[in-house]
Tab-separated table of C-alpha atoms in Angstrom:
chain	number	residue	atom	x	y	z
A	26	MET	CA	0.000	0.000	0.000
A	27	PHE	CA	1.347	3.388	-0.927
A	28	LEU	CA	1.453	6.372	1.387
A	29	ILE	CA	0.586	9.865	0.268
A	30	SER	CA	2.715	12.249	2.250
A	31	GLY	CA	1.517	15.564	3.650
A	32	VAL	CA	3.059	18.991	3.490
A	33	THR	CA	3.617	21.496	6.213
A	34	ASN	CA	1.916	24.473	4.609
A	35	MET	CA	0.237	26.648	7.198
A	36	VAL	CA	-3.092	27.810	5.811
A	37	GLU	CA	-6.344	29.217	7.039
A	38	THR	CA	-8.932	26.530	7.807
A	39	THR	CA	-11.597	28.310	5.728
A	40	SER	CA	-11.408	30.527	2.658
A	41	ASP	CA	-12.535	33.471	4.736
A	42	ARG	CA	-11.990	32.710	8.433
A	43	ARG	CA	-14.209	34.777	10.655
A	44	SER	CA	-12.551	36.826	13.299
A	45	ALA	CA	-13.563	36.507	16.941
A	46	ASN	CA	-15.410	39.808	16.680
A	47	GLN	CA	-17.378	38.629	13.643
A	48	GLN	CA	-18.368	35.431	15.453
A	49	ALA	CA	-19.495	37.416	18.450
A	50	GLY	CA	-21.542	39.685	16.186
A	51	THR	CA	-23.207	36.700	14.516
A	52	MET	CA	-24.161	35.229	17.893
A	53	SER	CA	-25.478	38.579	19.090
A	54	ASP	CA	-27.627	39.039	15.976
A	55	PHE	CA	-28.979	35.507	16.272
A	56	THR	CA	-29.764	35.978	19.961
A	57	VAL	CA	-31.905	39.039	19.153
A	58	TRP	CA	-33.654	37.154	16.325
A	59	LEU	CA	-34.230	34.122	18.552
A	60	GLN	CA	-35.733	36.214	21.331
A	61	GLN	CA	-38.174	37.868	18.926
A	62	GLN	CA	-39.200	34.660	17.170
A	63	PHE	CA	-39.535	32.608	20.333
A	64	LEU	CA	-42.240	34.988	21.556
A	65	LEU	CA	-44.233	34.180	18.398
A	66	ALA	CA	-43.941	30.400	18.765
A	67	THR	CA	-47.165	28.390	18.724
A	68	ALA	CA	-48.489	26.616	21.797
A	69	ALA	CA	-46.324	23.570	22.504
A	70	PRO	CA	-43.886	22.415	25.186
A	71	ARG	CA	-41.176	25.025	25.561
A	72	TYR	CA	-38.353	22.786	24.367
A	73	ILE	CA	-40.289	21.966	21.178
A	74	GLN	CA	-40.956	25.676	20.605
A	75	LEU	CA	-37.257	26.388	20.966
A	76	ALA	CA	-36.181	23.522	18.707
A	77	THR	CA	-38.716	24.600	16.059
A	78	THR	CA	-37.506	28.212	16.200
A	79	ILE	CA	-33.834	27.246	15.820
A	80	GLU	CA	-34.720	24.840	12.991
A	81	ALA	CA	-36.436	27.752	11.223
A	82	ALA	CA	-33.294	29.859	11.696
A	83	ILE	CA	-31.241	27.180	9.974
A	84	LYS	CA	-33.665	26.685	7.088
A	85	GLN	CA	-34.072	30.435	6.585
A	86	HIS	CA	-30.264	30.873	6.646
A	87	VAL	CA	-30.342	33.124	9.681
A	88	LEU	CA	-27.662	30.681	10.807
A	89	ALA	CA	-25.170	29.488	8.212
A	90	VAL	CA	-23.642	26.046	7.919
A	91	GLY	CA	-20.855	25.747	10.484
A	92	ASP	CA	-22.082	28.648	12.639
A	93	PHE	CA	-21.877	28.117	16.383
A	94	LEU	CA	-24.975	28.663	18.474
A	95	PRO	CA	-24.713	30.701	21.684
A	96	PRO	CA	-23.925	28.622	24.807
A	97	GLU	CA	-26.941	26.835	26.278
A	98	ARG	CA	-26.682	28.898	29.452
A	99	ALA	CA	-26.862	32.149	27.451
A	100	ILE	CA	-29.912	30.937	25.514
A	101	ALA	CA	-31.636	29.963	28.767
A	102	GLU	CA	-30.990	33.391	30.276
A	103	VAL	CA	-32.145	35.345	27.220
A	104	LEU	CA	-35.364	33.345	26.815
A	105	ASP	CA	-36.000	32.929	30.546
A	106	VAL	CA	-36.206	29.153	30.311
A	107	SER	CA	-34.383	26.408	32.178
A	108	ARG	CA	-31.123	24.814	31.072
A	109	VAL	CA	-33.012	21.509	30.880
A	110	THR	CA	-35.401	23.029	28.324
A	111	VAL	CA	-32.506	24.233	26.168
A	112	SER	CA	-30.707	20.890	26.457
A	113	LYS	CA	-33.826	18.972	25.374
A	114	ALA	CA	-34.261	21.314	22.403
A	115	MET	CA	-30.655	20.769	21.332
A	116	LYS	CA	-31.106	17.014	21.627
A	117	LEU	CA	-34.094	17.191	19.261
A	118	LEU	CA	-32.073	19.199	16.753
A	119	GLU	CA	-29.176	16.773	17.056
A	120	GLU	CA	-31.489	13.816	16.389
A	121	LYS	CA	-32.593	15.565	13.189
A	122	ASP	CA	-28.920	16.009	12.186
A	123	LEU	CA	-29.382	19.778	12.133
A	124	VAL	CA	-26.692	20.532	14.733
A	125	ILE	CA	-23.557	18.923	16.092
A	126	ARG	CA	-22.847	19.108	19.824
A	127	GLN	CA	-19.174	18.763	20.734
A	128	GLN	CA	-17.931	18.621	24.293
A	129	GLY	CA	-15.686	21.592	24.948
A	130	SER	CA	-16.455	23.229	21.583
A	131	GLY	CA	-20.163	23.984	21.688
A	132	THR	CA	-23.044	23.432	19.282
A	133	ARG	CA	-22.839	24.339	15.617
A	134	VAL	CA	-25.029	24.028	12.557
A	135	ALA	CA	-24.308	20.711	10.873
A	136	MET	CA	-22.958	20.221	7.366
A	137	HIS	CA	-23.992	17.219	5.290
A	138	ILE	CA	-22.970	15.924	1.880
A	139	GLY	CA	-24.940	13.086	0.364
A	140	TYR	CA	-22.072	11.796	-1.769
A	141	SER	CA	-22.233	8.945	-4.259
A	142	LEU	CA	-19.178	6.989	-5.359
A	143	ASN	CA	-20.981	5.734	-8.452
A	144	PRO	CA	-21.492	8.580	-10.957
A	145	ASP	CA	-18.818	10.083	-13.185
A	146	GLN	CA	-19.490	13.421	-11.539
A	147	GLY	CA	-16.991	14.434	-8.893
A	148	PHE	CA	-17.174	16.488	-5.717
A	149	THR	CA	-17.951	19.829	-7.381
A	150	ALA	CA	-20.939	18.654	-9.423
A	151	GLN	CA	-22.460	16.670	-6.579
A	152	VAL	CA	-22.208	19.448	-4.011
A	153	LEU	CA	-23.563	22.063	-6.446
A	154	ARG	CA	-26.497	19.773	-7.140
A	155	SER	CA	-27.285	19.757	-3.412
A	156	GLY	CA	-27.632	23.552	-3.463
A	157	SER	CA	-24.424	24.364	-1.582
A	158	SER	CA	-21.472	26.398	-2.831
A	159	VAL	CA	-18.114	24.838	-3.651
A	160	SER	CA	-14.602	26.227	-3.545
A	161	ASN	CA	-11.014	25.034	-3.237
A	162	GLN	CA	-8.118	26.116	-1.114
A	163	TRP	CA	-5.069	25.106	-3.078
A	164	LEU	CA	-2.068	23.853	-1.146
A	165	LEU	CA	-0.062	22.496	-4.060
A	166	ARG	CA	-0.205	22.389	-7.887
A	167	THR	CA	3.123	21.256	-9.278
A	168	HIS	CA	5.192	18.772	-11.272
A	169	ILE	CA	7.270	16.237	-9.351
A	170	THR	CA	9.316	13.125	-10.026
A	171	ALA	CA	7.039	10.288	-8.955
A	172	PRO	CA	8.179	8.270	-5.939
A	173	ALA	CA	8.502	4.569	-6.742
A	174	ASP	CA	5.164	3.567	-5.161
A	175	ILE	CA	3.274	6.340	-6.956
A	176	ALA	CA	4.899	5.499	-10.312
A	177	MET	CA	3.916	1.865	-9.835
A	178	ALA	CA	0.323	2.759	-8.952
A	179	LEU	CA	0.088	5.007	-12.035
A	180	GLU	CA	1.726	2.264	-14.137
A	181	LEU	CA	4.553	4.575	-15.187
A	182	GLU	CA	8.293	4.098	-15.562
A	183	SER	CA	10.417	4.914	-12.513
A	184	ASN	CA	11.327	8.590	-12.161
A	185	SER	CA	8.476	9.673	-14.467
A	186	ALA	CA	7.241	13.247	-14.144
A	187	VAL	CA	3.757	13.521	-12.703
A	188	VAL	CA	1.432	16.229	-11.471
A	189	LYS	CA	0.778	16.474	-7.749
A	190	LEU	CA	-2.289	18.353	-6.520
A	191	ARG	CA	-3.213	18.999	-2.918
A	192	ARG	CA	-6.285	20.998	-1.930
A	193	LEU	CA	-8.914	21.530	0.689
A	194	ARG	CA	-12.436	21.056	-0.620
A	195	LEU	CA	-14.809	23.632	0.873
A	196	MET	CA	-18.582	23.531	1.104
A	197	ASP	CA	-20.239	26.864	1.876
A	198	GLY	CA	-16.791	28.124	2.874
A	199	ASN	CA	-16.107	25.309	5.347
A	200	PRO	CA	-13.396	22.646	4.895
A	201	VAL	CA	-14.933	19.193	4.462
A	202	SER	CA	-12.173	17.101	2.869
A	203	LEU	CA	-8.468	17.117	2.084
A	204	GLU	CA	-7.518	15.733	-1.314
A	205	THR	CA	-4.108	14.709	-2.648
A	206	THR	CA	-3.967	13.588	-6.284
A	207	TYR	CA	-1.260	12.281	-8.618
A	208	ILE	CA	-1.839	12.468	-12.389
A	209	PRO	CA	0.378	11.368	-15.318
A	210	LEU	CA	1.756	14.504	-16.914
A	211	ARG	CA	0.148	13.875	-20.312
A	212	PHE	CA	-3.339	14.076	-18.771
A	213	LEU	CA	-2.734	17.428	-17.043
A	214	PRO	CA	0.359	19.186	-18.427
A	215	ASP	CA	-0.760	22.560	-17.037
A	216	PRO	CA	-1.931	22.039	-13.432
A	217	GLU	CA	-1.776	25.777	-12.749
A	218	HIS	CA	-4.833	26.175	-15.013
A	219	LEU	CA	-6.979	23.924	-12.825
A	220	GLU	CA	-9.128	26.031	-10.547
A	221	HIS	CA	-12.297	24.094	-9.806
A	222	SER	CA	-13.465	20.734	-11.169
A	223	LEU	CA	-10.827	18.375	-12.556
A	224	TYR	CA	-13.511	16.277	-14.255
A	225	ALA	CA	-15.071	19.315	-15.938
A	226	LEU	CA	-11.652	20.338	-17.265
A	227	TRP	CA	-11.014	16.818	-18.510
A	228	GLN	CA	-14.417	16.686	-20.184
A	229	SER	CA	-13.600	19.878	-22.092
A	230	ARG	CA	-10.434	18.140	-23.332
A	231	GLY	CA	-12.083	14.861	-24.267
A	232	ILE	CA	-10.676	12.924	-21.307
A	233	VAL	CA	-13.345	10.707	-19.760
A	234	PRO	CA	-12.900	8.448	-16.701
A	235	ASP	CA	-14.368	5.066	-17.602
A	236	GLY	CA	-13.763	3.057	-14.444
A	237	LYS	CA	-12.919	3.706	-10.811
A	238	HIS	CA	-11.595	1.577	-7.991
A	239	PHE	CA	-11.949	2.637	-4.358
A	240	ARG	CA	-10.344	1.568	-1.105
A	241	LEU	CA	-11.950	2.923	2.066
A	242	LYS	CA	-10.586	2.937	5.600
A	243	ALA	CA	-11.567	4.644	8.838
A	244	ILE	CA	-8.650	6.567	10.373
A	245	THR	CA	-8.032	9.189	13.044
A	246	CYS	CA	-7.053	12.720	12.100
A	247	SER	CA	-3.446	13.822	12.565
A	248	GLU	CA	-2.629	17.083	14.307
A	249	GLU	CA	-1.557	18.730	11.020
A	250	ASN	CA	-4.680	17.671	9.134
A	251	ALA	CA	-6.901	18.653	12.066
A	252	GLY	CA	-5.760	22.236	11.618
A	253	LEU	CA	-6.592	22.107	7.923
A	254	LEU	CA	-9.991	20.445	8.317
A	255	ASN	CA	-11.009	22.447	11.386
A	256	VAL	CA	-11.590	19.370	13.552
A	257	HIS	CA	-9.957	18.022	16.698
A	258	SER	CA	-6.793	15.938	16.462
A	259	GLY	CA	-7.881	12.315	16.668
A	260	ALA	CA	-11.305	12.997	15.141
A	261	PRO	CA	-12.593	10.178	12.906
A	262	LEU	CA	-12.042	10.534	9.167
A	263	LEU	CA	-12.797	8.303	6.202
A	264	ARG	CA	-9.791	7.763	3.938
A	265	ILE	CA	-10.670	7.038	0.309
A	266	VAL	CA	-7.985	5.966	-2.139
A	267	GLN	CA	-9.281	6.152	-5.698
A	268	THR	CA	-7.766	4.946	-8.968
A	269	SER	CA	-9.463	6.124	-12.173
A	270	ARG	CA	-8.874	4.765	-15.672
A	271	ASN	CA	-9.974	5.761	-19.172
A	272	ALA	CA	-11.613	3.472	-21.719
A	273	GLN	CA	-8.162	2.350	-22.906
A	274	GLY	CA	-7.311	1.136	-19.412
A	275	GLU	CA	-4.740	3.859	-18.741
A	276	VAL	CA	-4.553	5.212	-15.201
A	277	LEU	CA	-5.778	8.817	-15.156
A	278	GLU	CA	-5.347	9.588	-11.490
A	279	LEU	CA	-4.476	8.222	-8.090
A	280	SER	CA	-6.027	10.191	-5.254
A	281	GLU	CA	-6.359	10.105	-1.514
A	282	THR	CA	-9.279	11.986	0.034
A	283	LEU	CA	-9.617	12.443	3.784
A	284	CYS	CA	-13.302	13.086	4.490
A	285	ARG	CA	-14.802	14.498	7.665
A	286	SER	CA	-17.051	11.811	9.093
A	287	ASP	CA	-19.396	14.409	10.597
A	288	VAL	CA	-20.148	15.786	7.118
A	289	TYR	CA	-20.084	13.007	4.527
A	290	GLU	CA	-22.841	10.445	3.996
A	291	PHE	CA	-21.824	7.980	1.288
A	292	GLU	CA	-24.041	6.147	-1.154
A	293	VAL	CA	-22.961	3.128	-3.211
A	294	ASN	CA	-25.283	1.329	-5.638
A	295	SER	CA	-24.566	-2.258	-6.596
């Protein structure tokens, strides 16, 4: 089994990291909105009223994906309800996969990608189809001499030149996966021109993946990758190693994608 090595680039964990003051402002605005809307809630147990109001905030984009909610104690004080009421409301939201509660970090609006390994469409097309925005944070786009294990996996001669790509994949501005890809030079001679979807670029050049092979493994997140993916060191990730070929049987790419397990939901059809 080959290993895809990391790099030590220090980058922001989102394309536009919010400052502490911006986060505080978002919480303050939401607290005012919550207080106003909670007073209008229909007759129901208080925790259901609160859960319904926060769910509306998420669906109406008052809260964005990845936003942290105010602490439960602060919500209880503002709405003049008990901590138990707030906790029960958060549990309801968590059961609906609308929020993620993390000990020591707080509660934030959940991100989800329903991602299929079957279609020819890659990450960009599938996320756009879900209604979310997609962007990349490039860490590396370069030519290298392929290490022996990479050359073998790409079915190239030793010391062949290949393209190495490394990027964070962002959904709605939040990092959701870390992707490292090796490509034979003839299939991407100009990696600096790749900005968004590799498959869309290939399609425009008449290069069509015809078959894919996947290897999946659950791993824990390293300290370096935790900083990139905005998760805790040791958090669970799904590692996907993918080999794609064209209709002639030539290897187009070898990629490793580290996916946040709190975001991805995979679908495979037999």
